[in-house]
CSV table of C-alpha atoms in Angstrom, one decimal:
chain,number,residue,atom,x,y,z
A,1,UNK,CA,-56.5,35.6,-76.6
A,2,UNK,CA,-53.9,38.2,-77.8
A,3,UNK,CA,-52.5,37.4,-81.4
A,4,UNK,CA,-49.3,36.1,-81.6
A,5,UNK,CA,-48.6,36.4,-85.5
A,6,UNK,CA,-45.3,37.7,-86.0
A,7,UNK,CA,-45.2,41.6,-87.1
A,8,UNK,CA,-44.4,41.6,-91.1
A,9,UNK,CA,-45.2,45.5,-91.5
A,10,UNK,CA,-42.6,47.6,-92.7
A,11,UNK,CA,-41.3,50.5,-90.4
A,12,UNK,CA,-43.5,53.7,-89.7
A,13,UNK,CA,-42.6,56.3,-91.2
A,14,UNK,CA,-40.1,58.6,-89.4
A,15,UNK,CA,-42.0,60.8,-86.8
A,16,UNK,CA,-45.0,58.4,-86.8
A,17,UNK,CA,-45.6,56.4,-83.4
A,18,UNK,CA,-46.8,52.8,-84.8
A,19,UNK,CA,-50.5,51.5,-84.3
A,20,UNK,CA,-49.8,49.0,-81.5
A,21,UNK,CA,-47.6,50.4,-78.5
A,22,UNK,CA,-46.2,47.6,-75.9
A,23,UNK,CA,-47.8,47.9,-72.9
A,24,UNK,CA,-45.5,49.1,-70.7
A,25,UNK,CA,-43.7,48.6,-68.1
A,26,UNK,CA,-41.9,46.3,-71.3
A,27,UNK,CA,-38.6,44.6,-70.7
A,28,UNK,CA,-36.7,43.6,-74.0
A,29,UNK,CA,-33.9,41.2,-74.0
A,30,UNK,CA,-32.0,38.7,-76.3
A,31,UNK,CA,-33.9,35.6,-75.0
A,32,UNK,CA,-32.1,33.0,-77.4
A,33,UNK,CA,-28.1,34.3,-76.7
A,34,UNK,CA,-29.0,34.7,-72.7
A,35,UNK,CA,-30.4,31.1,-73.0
A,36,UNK,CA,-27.2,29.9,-74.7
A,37,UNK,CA,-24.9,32.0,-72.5
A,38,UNK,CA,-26.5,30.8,-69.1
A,39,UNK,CA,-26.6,26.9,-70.1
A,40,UNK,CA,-22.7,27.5,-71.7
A,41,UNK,CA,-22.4,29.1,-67.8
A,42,UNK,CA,-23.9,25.7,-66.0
A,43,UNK,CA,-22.1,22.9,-68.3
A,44,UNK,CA,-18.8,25.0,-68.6
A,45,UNK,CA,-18.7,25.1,-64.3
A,46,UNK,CA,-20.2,21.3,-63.9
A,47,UNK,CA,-17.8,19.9,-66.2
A,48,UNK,CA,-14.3,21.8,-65.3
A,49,UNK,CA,-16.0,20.8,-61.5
A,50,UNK,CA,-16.2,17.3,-62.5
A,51,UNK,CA,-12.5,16.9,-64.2
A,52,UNK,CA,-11.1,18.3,-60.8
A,53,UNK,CA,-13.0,16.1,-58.6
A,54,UNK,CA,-12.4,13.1,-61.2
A,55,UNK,CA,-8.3,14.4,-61.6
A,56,UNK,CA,-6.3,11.6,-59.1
A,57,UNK,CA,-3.3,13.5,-58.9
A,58,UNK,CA,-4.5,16.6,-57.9
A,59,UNK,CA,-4.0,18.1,-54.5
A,60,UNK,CA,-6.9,19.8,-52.4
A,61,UNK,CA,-5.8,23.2,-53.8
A,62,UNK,CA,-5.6,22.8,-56.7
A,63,UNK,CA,-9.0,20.9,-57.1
A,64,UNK,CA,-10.1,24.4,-55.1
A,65,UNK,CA,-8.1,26.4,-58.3
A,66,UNK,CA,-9.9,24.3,-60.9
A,67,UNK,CA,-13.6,25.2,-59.2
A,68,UNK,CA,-12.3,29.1,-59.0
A,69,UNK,CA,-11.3,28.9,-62.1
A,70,UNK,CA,-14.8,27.4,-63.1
A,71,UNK,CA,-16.3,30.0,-61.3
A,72,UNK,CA,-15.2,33.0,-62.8
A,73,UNK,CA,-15.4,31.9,-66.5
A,74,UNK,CA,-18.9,31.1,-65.9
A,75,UNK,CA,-19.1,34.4,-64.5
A,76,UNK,CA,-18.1,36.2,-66.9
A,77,UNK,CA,-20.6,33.9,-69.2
A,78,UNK,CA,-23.2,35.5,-66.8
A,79,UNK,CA,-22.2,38.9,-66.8
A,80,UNK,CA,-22.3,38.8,-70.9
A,81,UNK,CA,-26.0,37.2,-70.3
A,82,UNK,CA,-26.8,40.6,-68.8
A,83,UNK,CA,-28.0,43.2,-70.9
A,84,UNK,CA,-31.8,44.3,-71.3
A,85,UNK,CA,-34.1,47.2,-72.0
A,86,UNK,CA,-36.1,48.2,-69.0
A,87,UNK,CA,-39.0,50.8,-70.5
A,88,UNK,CA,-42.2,52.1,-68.5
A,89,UNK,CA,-43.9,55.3,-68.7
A,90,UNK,CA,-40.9,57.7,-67.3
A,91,UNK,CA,-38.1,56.6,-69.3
A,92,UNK,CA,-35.5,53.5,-70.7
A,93,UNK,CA,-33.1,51.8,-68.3
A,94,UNK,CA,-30.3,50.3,-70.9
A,95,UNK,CA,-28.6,47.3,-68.6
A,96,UNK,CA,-25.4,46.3,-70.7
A,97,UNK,CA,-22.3,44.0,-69.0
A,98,UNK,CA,-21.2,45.9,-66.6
A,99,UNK,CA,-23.3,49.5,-67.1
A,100,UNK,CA,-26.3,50.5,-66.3
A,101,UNK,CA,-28.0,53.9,-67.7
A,102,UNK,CA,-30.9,55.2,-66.9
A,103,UNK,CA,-32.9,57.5,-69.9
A,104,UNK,CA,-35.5,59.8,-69.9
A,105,UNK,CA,-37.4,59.9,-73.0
A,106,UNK,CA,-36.9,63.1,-73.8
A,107,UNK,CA,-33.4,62.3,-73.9
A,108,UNK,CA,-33.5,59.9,-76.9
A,109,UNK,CA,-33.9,61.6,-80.1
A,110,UNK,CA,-33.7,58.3,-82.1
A,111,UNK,CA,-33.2,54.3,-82.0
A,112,UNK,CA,-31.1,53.0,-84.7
A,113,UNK,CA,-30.6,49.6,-85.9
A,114,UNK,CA,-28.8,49.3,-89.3
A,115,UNK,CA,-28.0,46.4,-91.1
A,116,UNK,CA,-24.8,44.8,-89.5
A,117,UNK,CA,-25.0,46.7,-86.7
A,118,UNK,CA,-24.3,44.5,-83.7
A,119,UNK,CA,-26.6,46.2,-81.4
A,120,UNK,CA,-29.1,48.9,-81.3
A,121,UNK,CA,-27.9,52.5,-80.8
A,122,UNK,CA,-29.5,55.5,-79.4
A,123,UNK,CA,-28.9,58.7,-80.4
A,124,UNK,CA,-29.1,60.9,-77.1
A,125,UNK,CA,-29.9,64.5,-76.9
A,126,UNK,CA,-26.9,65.5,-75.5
A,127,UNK,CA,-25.2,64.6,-78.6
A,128,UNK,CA,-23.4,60.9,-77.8
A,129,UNK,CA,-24.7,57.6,-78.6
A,130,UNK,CA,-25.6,54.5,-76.2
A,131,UNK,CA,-25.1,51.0,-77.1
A,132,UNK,CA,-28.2,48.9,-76.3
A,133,UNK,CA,-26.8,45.4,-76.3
A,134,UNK,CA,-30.5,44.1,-74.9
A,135,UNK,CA,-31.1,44.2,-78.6
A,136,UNK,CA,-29.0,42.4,-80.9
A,137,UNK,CA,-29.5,40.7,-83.8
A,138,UNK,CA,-27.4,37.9,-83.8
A,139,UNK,CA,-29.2,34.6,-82.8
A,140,UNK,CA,-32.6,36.1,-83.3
A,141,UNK,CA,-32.7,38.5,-86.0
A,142,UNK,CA,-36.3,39.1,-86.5
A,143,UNK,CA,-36.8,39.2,-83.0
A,144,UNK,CA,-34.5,42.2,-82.7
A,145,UNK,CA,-36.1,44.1,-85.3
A,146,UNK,CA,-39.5,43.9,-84.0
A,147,UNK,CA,-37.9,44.6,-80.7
A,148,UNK,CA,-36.1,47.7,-82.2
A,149,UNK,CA,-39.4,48.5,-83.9
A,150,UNK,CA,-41.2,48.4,-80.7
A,151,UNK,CA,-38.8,51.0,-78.7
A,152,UNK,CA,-38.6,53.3,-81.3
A,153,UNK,CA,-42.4,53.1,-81.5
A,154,UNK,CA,-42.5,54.2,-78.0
A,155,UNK,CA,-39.6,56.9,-78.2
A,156,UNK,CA,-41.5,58.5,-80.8
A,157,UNK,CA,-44.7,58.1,-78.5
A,158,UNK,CA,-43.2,59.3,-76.0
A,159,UNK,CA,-41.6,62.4,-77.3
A,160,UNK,CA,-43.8,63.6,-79.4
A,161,UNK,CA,-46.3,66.2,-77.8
A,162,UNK,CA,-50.0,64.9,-78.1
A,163,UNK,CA,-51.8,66.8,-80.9
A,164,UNK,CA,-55.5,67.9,-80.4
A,165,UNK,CA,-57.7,65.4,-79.3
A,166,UNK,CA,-55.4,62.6,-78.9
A,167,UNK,CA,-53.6,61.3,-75.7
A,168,UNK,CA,-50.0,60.3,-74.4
A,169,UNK,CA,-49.1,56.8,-72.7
């Protein structure tokens, strides 16, 4: 049975991959605010739904107006539910709204997460910086830093060549 204690060690030191990899392929998302955002999604469209069925003095139309209208803000509810962090052994694919990037690992140099960022960034090799909006610490702050943690273990992993005697992946 694997353990399921939550991870109270501080951060590796810079340049060292931590004891315990995730086993990839390893998707990391924020479970809680996609939760929240997908049942704000449902109740937002069932209830504007309901008013326009429920509305007397409404006209086919515009009942069909009030349901669009439904529609798309529980769209756009979904399309902020979104973002995630796709890794396995090749690389990172950073899903945010309406983006999707996919990484090498060679390509990120480091994963930051500093406090009151909104997001985790990565610093690429090429000199810019990606948002990562698959971790965020609002609802579930420890769970973001664990999940920083955990890609920033593997980045390290990743990029750093082997030494003697030891193996990659």
């Amino acid at each position: 049975m694997p353990d399921t204690t939550p991870d109270t060690t501080p951060d590796p030191a810079p340049g060292t991959p931590s004891d315990q990899l995730p086993a990839l392929p390893v998707t990391f998302r924020p479970g809680r605010t996609r939760a929240v955002l997908l049942s704000a999604a449902v109740a937002l469209f069932a209830a504007i739904s309901l008013i326009a069925l429920l509305l007397k003095q409404v006209n086919p139309g515009e009942r069909l107006s009030f349901v669009f209208t439904a529609a798309l803000l529980a769209g756009v509810l979904v399309l902020l539910a979104r973002p995630r962090v796709d890794a396995d052994e090749t690389g990172v694919t950073v899903v945010n709204i309406v983006t999707r990037r996919r990484l090498e690992w060679a390509q990120i140099l480091r994963v930051n997460l500093r406090p009151g960022d909104p997001w985790v960034f990565l610093d690429l090799s090429d000199g810019t910086s990606l948002p990562v909006l698959g971790i965020q610490p609002g609802i579930a702050r420890e769970r973001a830093i664990a999940d920083a943690r955990a890609l920033r273990a593997l980045a390290v992993a990743r990029t750093t060549p082997p030494g003697p005697g030891t193996s990659q992946g």
